[in-house]
Amino acid sequence: MAVKVYGTMRSACTQRVMACLLEKGVDFDVVHVDLGVGEQKRPEFLVRQPFGQVPAIEDDGFQLYESRAIVRYYATKYEDQGPNLLGNTLEERAVVDQWLEVEAHNFNDLVYTLVLQLVVLPMMGKPGDLALAHTCEQKLEKVLDVYEQRLSKSRYLAGDTYTLADLSHLPGIRYLMNEAQMEHLVRERNNVNSWWEDISSRPAWKKLLTLAAARF
Amino acid sequence: MATPVKVHGPPMSTAVSRVLACLLEKNVDFQLISVNMAKGEHKKPEFLKIQPFGQVPAFEDGGVSLFESRAICRYICEKYADKGNKGLYGTNPLAKASIEQWLEAEGQSFSPPSSVLVFQLAFAPRMKIKQDQVVIKQNEEKLSRVLDIYDKRLGETRFLAGDEFTLADLSHLPNTQYLVGVSGKGELFTSRKNVGRWWNEISSRDSWKKVVDMQKSSA
């Protein structure tokens, strides 16, 4: 029975979950939640995700939300299937976790705010706060300088294999480089650029982009 | 013999105290190494070697070096699974998934508005920075909406992830402690029946009381 992913293929957080399931070869169906009409705030959906956000999954009766909790769950459940996204030893897993937390707390907020101000608000016909966007951009430069240094020591964020820590960045960086037109943040950093080229050319990510394009 | 577990950072930091609470719940001995943030010690090269973003805490356990408080807590729970509170991070995959969900809810929904309020109400005055009333109001409203969701959840289960105290509840202790201590804002928690009950329970744990003592004696 396929995992049901309630969300939208355009949402970065839904994409995070999709990327993980595609990497692990786990069957899933995206049950579209129409954010444009506020479907995620309706009582029927709030029963599933009380914060009114996507994604949420349902797997043979088991329900879970928060994309990073969902990817941890599936990376563990299907540890022996597909690439190991978690690391092997306790220490390796802790480092994967560390960089997953960095993405969640040092990277994501800046990207989210930037994309909100430069892309989403204008799309809704509202003015974006350009000064705020610029501040986020400057902070992101400093964060990516740390990534640049890190990626000079290892091929991927948590070590020499691709893990959840790298995967978790895919949706946000794609938005940054495309809709938000911040390609320079990646291209101006050799190691970050090589890393991005590597992770964004993985078959699972390419498959996701095809699925998303077909949907819209 | 020097204790292999070291936590770098001041106990008054919310992220540092999250790690301290976890170590105490797990009965893991540790050494607390102070970091003088007022003097910018956390931005200096020696510190950046162990935490390249210049934030606290940084953590060492023998040869293992980690940062990000929630990652450190998970590591402590996994490494010292048989010590102290054994159910803190769940004892089966489904229990763990629920804990992860609420740990993420803490990080993504609870922490942003509550951290802003902690800074504005508890730290800004100490640092002689002017408070921003608009920001305070906006974040109080955001936090109120989040706590409404928590109140409903805590009417269904005793703790966030289920009927046992877990890492998910623990993660909320640091910010809530500051907000409850600031006059007028404690009501955000205590005026909500289930949230109030939950806060009383989790904050009366011996481990948290010890952390609060550590904060007071280092102030």
Coordinates of C-alpha atoms in Angstrom, one line a residue:
Chain A
M1 CA 0.0 0.0 0.0
A2 CA 1.5 3.3 -1.1
V3 CA 2.3 6.0 1.4
K4 CA 0.0 9.0 1.1
V5 CA 1.7 12.3 1.2
Y6 CA -0.7 15.1 1.8
G7 CA 0.8 18.3 0.4
T8 CA 1.7 20.0 -2.8
M9 CA 4.6 19.3 -5.1
R10 CA 5.4 22.9 -5.1
S11 CA 6.0 23.1 -1.4
A12 CA 9.6 22.8 -0.3
C13 CA 8.6 20.7 2.7
T14 CA 6.5 18.3 0.6
Q15 CA 9.5 18.0 -1.8
R16 CA 11.8 17.1 1.2
V17 CA 9.6 14.1 1.9
M18 CA 9.2 13.1 -1.7
A19 CA 13.0 13.3 -2.3
C20 CA 13.5 10.9 0.6
L21 CA 10.9 8.4 -0.5
L22 CA 12.2 8.5 -4.1
E23 CA 15.8 7.8 -2.8
K24 CA 14.6 4.9 -0.7
G25 CA 12.3 3.5 -3.5
V26 CA 9.2 3.7 -1.3
D27 CA 5.9 3.9 -3.2
F28 CA 3.9 7.0 -2.5
D29 CA 1.0 9.1 -3.9
V30 CA 0.8 12.9 -3.4
V31 CA -2.7 13.8 -2.3
H32 CA -2.9 17.4 -3.4
V33 CA -3.8 20.0 -0.8
D34 CA -4.8 23.3 -2.4
L35 CA -2.9 25.9 -0.5
G36 CA -4.4 28.6 -2.8
V37 CA -7.8 28.1 -1.4
G38 CA -6.6 27.6 2.1
E39 CA -7.4 23.9 2.2
Q40 CA -4.7 23.3 4.8
K41 CA -6.6 25.5 7.3
R42 CA -9.9 23.7 7.0
P43 CA -11.1 21.5 9.9
E44 CA -10.8 18.3 7.9
F45 CA -7.1 19.0 7.3
L46 CA -6.4 20.3 10.8
V47 CA -7.4 16.9 12.2
R48 CA -4.5 15.6 10.2
Q49 CA -2.0 18.4 10.8
P50 CA -3.1 20.7 13.6
F51 CA -0.7 23.5 12.7
G52 CA -2.4 23.8 9.3
Q53 CA 0.8 23.0 7.3
V54 CA 1.9 20.6 4.6
P55 CA 3.1 17.9 4.4
A56 CA 1.5 15.1 6.5
I57 CA 1.7 11.4 5.7
E58 CA -0.5 8.5 6.2
D59 CA 0.9 5.0 5.9
D60 CA -1.5 2.2 6.5
G61 CA -3.2 4.1 9.3
F62 CA 0.0 5.5 10.8
Q63 CA 0.0 9.3 10.6
L64 CA 2.9 11.7 10.9
Y65 CA 3.8 15.4 10.1
E66 CA 6.8 17.7 10.1
S67 CA 8.9 16.9 7.0
R68 CA 12.2 16.4 8.9
A69 CA 10.5 13.9 11.3
I70 CA 9.0 12.1 8.3
V71 CA 12.3 11.8 6.5
R72 CA 14.1 10.5 9.7
Y73 CA 11.3 7.9 10.1
Y74 CA 11.5 6.6 6.6
A75 CA 15.3 6.7 6.4
T76 CA 15.3 4.5 9.5
K77 CA 12.4 2.2 8.5
Y78 CA 14.0 1.5 5.2
E79 CA 17.6 1.6 6.3
D80 CA 18.5 -1.5 4.3
Q81 CA 16.8 -0.4 1.2
G82 CA 18.4 2.1 -1.3
P83 CA 21.2 4.4 -0.2
N84 CA 21.9 4.7 3.5
L85 CA 20.8 8.3 4.3
L86 CA 21.6 8.1 8.0
G87 CA 25.3 7.2 8.5
N88 CA 26.5 3.9 9.9
T89 CA 28.0 4.4 13.4
L90 CA 26.4 6.4 16.2
E91 CA 28.9 9.2 15.7
E92 CA 28.2 9.3 11.9
R93 CA 24.4 9.5 12.6
A94 CA 25.0 12.3 15.1
V95 CA 26.9 14.3 12.5
V96 CA 24.1 13.8 10.0
D97 CA 21.6 15.0 12.6
Q98 CA 23.8 18.0 13.4
W99 CA 23.7 19.2 9.7
L100 CA 20.0 18.4 9.5
E101 CA 19.6 20.8 12.4
V102 CA 21.8 23.4 10.8
E103 CA 19.6 23.3 7.7
A104 CA 16.5 23.6 9.9
H105 CA 17.8 26.4 12.1
N106 CA 20.6 28.3 10.3
F107 CA 19.6 27.9 6.7
N108 CA 15.9 27.4 6.3
D109 CA 14.5 30.5 8.0
L110 CA 16.7 32.8 5.8
V111 CA 15.7 31.0 2.6
Y112 CA 12.1 31.0 3.6
T113 CA 12.0 34.7 4.4
L114 CA 14.0 35.6 1.2
V115 CA 11.6 33.6 -1.0
L116 CA 8.6 35.0 0.8
Q117 CA 9.6 38.6 0.2
L118 CA 11.0 38.2 -3.3
V119 CA 8.7 35.6 -4.8
V120 CA 5.6 34.7 -2.9
L121 CA 4.3 38.1 -1.8
P122 CA 4.8 39.7 -5.3
M123 CA 3.0 36.7 -6.8
M124 CA 0.1 37.5 -4.5
G125 CA 0.1 41.1 -5.6
K126 CA 1.6 42.3 -2.4
P127 CA 4.9 44.3 -1.9
G128 CA 7.9 42.3 -0.6
D129 CA 10.2 43.8 2.0
L130 CA 13.4 44.3 -0.1
A131 CA 15.5 45.5 2.9
L132 CA 14.6 42.4 4.8
A133 CA 15.4 40.2 1.8
H134 CA 18.7 41.9 1.5
T135 CA 19.5 41.3 5.1
C136 CA 18.6 37.6 4.7
E137 CA 20.9 37.4 1.6
Q138 CA 23.8 38.9 3.6
K139 CA 23.2 36.4 6.5
L140 CA 23.0 33.5 4.0
E141 CA 26.4 34.6 2.5
K142 CA 27.9 34.1 6.0
V143 CA 26.2 30.7 6.5
L144 CA 27.3 29.5 3.1
D145 CA 30.9 30.6 3.9
V146 CA 30.8 28.0 6.7
Y147 CA 29.4 25.4 4.3
E148 CA 32.2 26.2 1.9
Q149 CA 34.7 25.6 4.5
R150 CA 33.0 22.4 5.6
L151 CA 32.8 21.1 2.1
S152 CA 36.5 21.6 1.6
K153 CA 37.0 18.8 4.2
S154 CA 34.3 16.3 3.1
R155 CA 32.4 15.6 -0.1
Y156 CA 29.0 15.9 1.6
L157 CA 27.9 17.8 4.7
A158 CA 28.1 14.9 7.1
G159 CA 31.0 13.1 5.6
D160 CA 31.8 11.2 2.4
T161 CA 28.4 9.9 1.6
Y162 CA 25.1 11.5 0.6
T163 CA 22.7 11.7 3.6
L164 CA 19.5 13.3 4.8
A165 CA 21.6 16.4 5.7
D166 CA 22.3 17.1 2.1
L167 CA 18.9 16.0 0.9
S168 CA 17.2 18.4 3.2
H169 CA 18.8 21.3 1.4
L170 CA 17.6 20.4 -2.1
P171 CA 14.2 22.1 -2.1
G172 CA 15.4 25.4 -0.5
I173 CA 18.4 25.8 -2.7
R174 CA 16.4 25.1 -5.9
Y175 CA 14.0 27.9 -4.9
L176 CA 16.9 30.2 -4.1
M177 CA 18.6 29.6 -7.4
N178 CA 15.5 29.7 -9.6
E179 CA 12.6 31.8 -8.5
A180 CA 14.6 34.0 -6.1
Q181 CA 17.4 34.4 -8.6
M182 CA 20.1 34.0 -6.0
E183 CA 22.3 31.7 -8.1
H184 CA 25.4 33.6 -7.2
L185 CA 25.2 32.4 -3.6
V186 CA 26.0 28.9 -4.8
R187 CA 28.1 29.6 -8.0
E188 CA 30.5 32.0 -6.2
R189 CA 31.6 29.2 -3.8
N190 CA 33.6 26.4 -5.5
N191 CA 32.9 23.6 -3.0
V192 CA 29.2 24.6 -2.4
N193 CA 28.8 24.7 -6.2
S194 CA 30.4 21.2 -6.8
W195 CA 28.2 19.9 -4.0
W196 CA 25.1 21.4 -5.4
E197 CA 25.9 20.0 -8.9
D198 CA 26.4 16.6 -7.4
I199 CA 23.3 16.4 -5.2
S200 CA 20.9 18.1 -7.7
S201 CA 21.9 15.6 -10.4
R202 CA 20.9 12.6 -8.4
P203 CA 18.2 10.5 -10.3
A204 CA 15.8 10.8 -7.4
W205 CA 15.9 14.6 -7.4
K206 CA 15.5 14.7 -11.2
K207 CA 12.5 12.4 -11.0
L208 CA 11.0 14.7 -8.4
L209 CA 11.4 17.7 -10.7
T210 CA 9.7 15.7 -13.5
L211 CA 6.8 14.8 -11.3
A212 CA 6.4 18.4 -10.1
A213 CA 6.5 19.8 -13.7
A214 CA 4.0 17.3 -14.8
R215 CA 1.6 18.3 -12.0
F216 CA 1.8 22.0 -12.9
Chain B
M1 CA 40.4 11.5 35.4
A2 CA 38.8 14.3 33.3
T3 CA 35.2 13.8 32.4
P4 CA 35.0 13.0 28.7
V5 CA 31.7 14.9 28.2
K6 CA 32.1 18.6 27.9
V7 CA 29.5 21.3 27.2
H8 CA 30.8 24.7 26.1
G9 CA 28.5 27.6 26.8
P10 CA 26.7 29.6 29.5
P11 CA 23.8 27.8 31.3
M12 CA 21.6 30.9 30.8
S13 CA 21.6 30.2 27.1
T14 CA 18.4 28.4 26.2
A15 CA 20.2 26.0 23.8
V16 CA 22.9 25.2 26.3
S17 CA 20.3 24.5 29.0
R18 CA 18.5 22.2 26.6
V19 CA 21.6 20.0 26.5
L20 CA 22.2 20.2 30.3
A21 CA 18.6 19.1 31.0
C22 CA 19.1 16.1 28.7
L23 CA 22.4 15.1 30.4
L24 CA 20.8 15.4 33.8
E25 CA 17.8 13.3 32.8
K26 CA 20.2 10.6 31.5
N27 CA 22.4 10.8 34.6
V28 CA 25.5 11.5 32.4
D29 CA 28.3 13.3 34.2
F30 CA 29.6 16.3 32.4
Q31 CA 31.9 19.3 32.7
L32 CA 30.5 22.7 31.9
I33 CA 33.0 25.0 30.3
S34 CA 32.1 28.7 30.3
V35 CA 32.1 30.8 27.2
N36 CA 32.1 34.6 27.8
M37 CA 29.6 35.7 25.2
A38 CA 29.6 39.3 26.4
K39 CA 33.3 39.4 25.5
G40 CA 32.6 37.8 22.1
E41 CA 34.4 34.6 23.0
H42 CA 32.0 32.6 20.8
K43 CA 33.1 34.4 17.7
K44 CA 36.9 33.9 18.2
P45 CA 38.9 31.4 16.1
E46 CA 39.5 28.9 19.0
F47 CA 35.7 28.6 19.5
L48 CA 34.9 28.6 15.8
K49 CA 36.9 25.5 15.5
I50 CA 34.3 23.6 17.6
Q51 CA 31.3 25.6 16.4
P52 CA 31.8 27.2 13.0
F53 CA 28.6 29.3 13.2
G54 CA 29.8 30.9 16.4
Q55 CA 26.9 29.7 18.5
V56 CA 26.5 27.9 21.8
P57 CA 26.5 25.1 22.8
A58 CA 29.4 23.1 21.5
F59 CA 29.8 19.6 22.8
E60 CA 32.5 17.0 23.2
D61 CA 32.4 13.4 24.2
G62 CA 35.8 11.8 24.0
G63 CA 36.7 12.2 20.4
V64 CA 33.2 13.1 19.3
S65 CA 32.6 16.8 18.6
L66 CA 29.1 18.1 18.0
F67 CA 26.9 21.2 17.8
E68 CA 23.2 22.0 17.5
S69 CA 21.5 21.3 20.9
R70 CA 18.7 19.0 19.5
A71 CA 21.3 16.9 17.6
I72 CA 23.4 16.7 20.8
C73 CA 20.4 15.6 22.8
R74 CA 19.6 12.8 20.4
Y75 CA 23.2 11.7 20.5
I76 CA 23.2 11.6 24.3
C77 CA 20.0 9.6 24.3
E78 CA 21.3 7.0 21.8
K79 CA 24.8 6.7 23.3
Y80 CA 23.6 6.4 26.9
A81 CA 20.4 4.5 26.1
D82 CA 20.7 2.4 29.2
K83 CA 21.3 5.2 31.6
G84 CA 18.9 7.4 33.5
N85 CA 15.5 8.0 31.8
K86 CA 15.4 5.2 29.3
G87 CA 12.2 6.3 27.5
L88 CA 13.4 9.8 26.9
Y89 CA 13.8 9.2 23.1
G90 CA 11.3 6.3 22.8
T91 CA 11.9 2.6 22.9
N92 CA 10.3 1.7 19.5
P93 CA 10.1 3.3 16.1
L94 CA 6.6 4.6 16.4
A95 CA 7.2 6.2 19.8
K96 CA 10.3 7.7 18.3
A97 CA 8.4 9.1 15.3
S98 CA 5.9 10.9 17.6
I99 CA 8.8 12.3 19.6
E100 CA 10.5 13.5 16.4
Q101 CA 7.3 15.1 15.2
W102 CA 6.9 17.2 18.4
L103 CA 10.6 17.9 18.6
E104 CA 10.3 19.4 15.1
A105 CA 7.1 21.2 16.1
E106 CA 9.1 22.7 18.9
G107 CA 11.9 23.8 16.6
Q108 CA 9.7 25.1 13.7
S109 CA 6.5 26.4 15.4
F110 CA 7.2 27.0 19.1
S111 CA 10.8 28.2 19.1
P112 CA 10.6 31.0 16.6
P113 CA 8.0 33.2 18.4
S114 CA 9.1 32.1 21.9
S115 CA 12.8 32.8 21.2
V116 CA 12.0 36.3 20.0
L117 CA 10.0 36.9 23.1
V118 CA 12.8 35.5 25.3
F119 CA 15.2 37.9 23.7
Q120 CA 13.0 40.9 23.9
L121 CA 11.7 40.3 27.4
A122 CA 14.6 38.6 29.2
F123 CA 17.8 39.5 27.4
A124 CA 17.3 42.9 25.8
P125 CA 16.8 44.7 29.1
R126 CA 20.0 43.1 30.5
M127 CA 21.9 44.1 27.4
K128 CA 20.5 47.6 27.5
I129 CA 18.8 47.1 24.1
K130 CA 15.5 48.8 23.6
Q131 CA 12.5 46.5 23.4
D132 CA 10.4 46.5 20.3
Q133 CA 6.8 46.5 21.3
V134 CA 5.5 45.8 17.8
V135 CA 7.7 42.7 17.6
I136 CA 6.6 41.6 21.1
K137 CA 3.0 41.9 20.2
Q138 CA 3.3 40.0 16.9
N139 CA 5.2 37.1 18.4
E140 CA 2.9 36.9 21.4
E141 CA 0.0 36.5 19.0
K142 CA 1.9 33.8 17.0
L143 CA 2.8 32.0 20.2
S144 CA -0.8 32.2 21.5
R145 CA -2.0 30.4 18.3
V146 CA 0.6 27.7 18.8
L147 CA -0.3 27.2 22.4
D148 CA -3.9 26.8 21.5
I149 CA -2.9 23.8 19.4
Y150 CA -0.8 22.5 22.3
D151 CA -3.7 22.9 24.7
K152 CA -5.8 20.7 22.5
R153 CA -3.1 18.1 22.2
L154 CA -2.4 18.1 25.9
G155 CA -6.1 17.5 26.5
E156 CA -5.6 14.2 24.6
T157 CA -2.3 13.0 26.0
R158 CA -0.4 13.7 29.2
F159 CA 2.8 14.8 27.4
L160 CA 3.3 16.0 23.8
A161 CA 4.4 12.7 22.2
G162 CA 2.3 10.4 24.4
D163 CA 1.9 9.5 28.0
E164 CA 5.5 9.7 29.0
F165 CA 7.9 12.6 29.4
T166 CA 10.2 12.7 26.4
L167 CA 12.8 14.8 24.6
A168 CA 9.9 16.6 22.9
D169 CA 8.7 18.1 26.2
L170 CA 12.2 18.7 27.5
S171 CA 13.0 20.8 24.4
H172 CA 10.4 23.3 25.5
L173 CA 11.7 23.8 29.0
P174 CA 14.4 26.5 28.3
N175 CA 12.2 29.1 26.5
T176 CA 9.2 28.5 28.7
Q177 CA 11.2 29.0 31.9
Y178 CA 12.2 32.5 30.8
L179 CA 8.7 33.4 29.6
V180 CA 7.0 32.2 32.8
G181 CA 9.5 34.1 34.8
V182 CA 8.7 37.4 33.1
S183 CA 5.8 39.2 34.6
G184 CA 2.6 39.1 32.5
K185 CA 3.8 36.5 30.0
G186 CA 3.5 33.4 32.3
E187 CA -0.3 33.6 31.7
L188 CA 0.2 32.6 28.1
F189 CA 0.9 29.1 29.6
T190 CA -0.9 29.1 32.9
S191 CA -4.2 30.5 31.5
R192 CA -4.5 27.4 29.3
K193 CA -5.6 24.5 31.4
N194 CA -3.7 21.7 29.8
V195 CA -0.6 23.6 28.9
G196 CA -0.6 24.9 32.5
R197 CA -0.8 21.4 33.9
W198 CA 1.9 20.2 31.5
W199 CA 4.2 23.1 32.4
N200 CA 3.9 22.4 36.1
E201 CA 4.7 18.8 35.6
I202 CA 7.7 19.1 33.3
S203 CA 9.2 22.0 35.2
S204 CA 9.1 20.2 38.5
R205 CA 11.3 17.4 37.3
D206 CA 14.5 17.2 39.4
S207 CA 16.7 17.5 36.3
W208 CA 15.1 20.8 35.3
K209 CA 15.3 22.2 38.8
K210 CA 19.0 21.5 38.8
V211 CA 19.4 23.4 35.5
V212 CA 17.5 26.4 36.9
D213 CA 19.9 26.3 39.9
M214 CA 22.9 26.3 37.6
Q215 CA 21.4 29.3 35.7
K216 CA 20.9 31.2 39.0
S217 CA 24.3 30.5 40.4
S218 CA 26.0 31.6 37.2
A219 CA 24.1 34.8 36.7

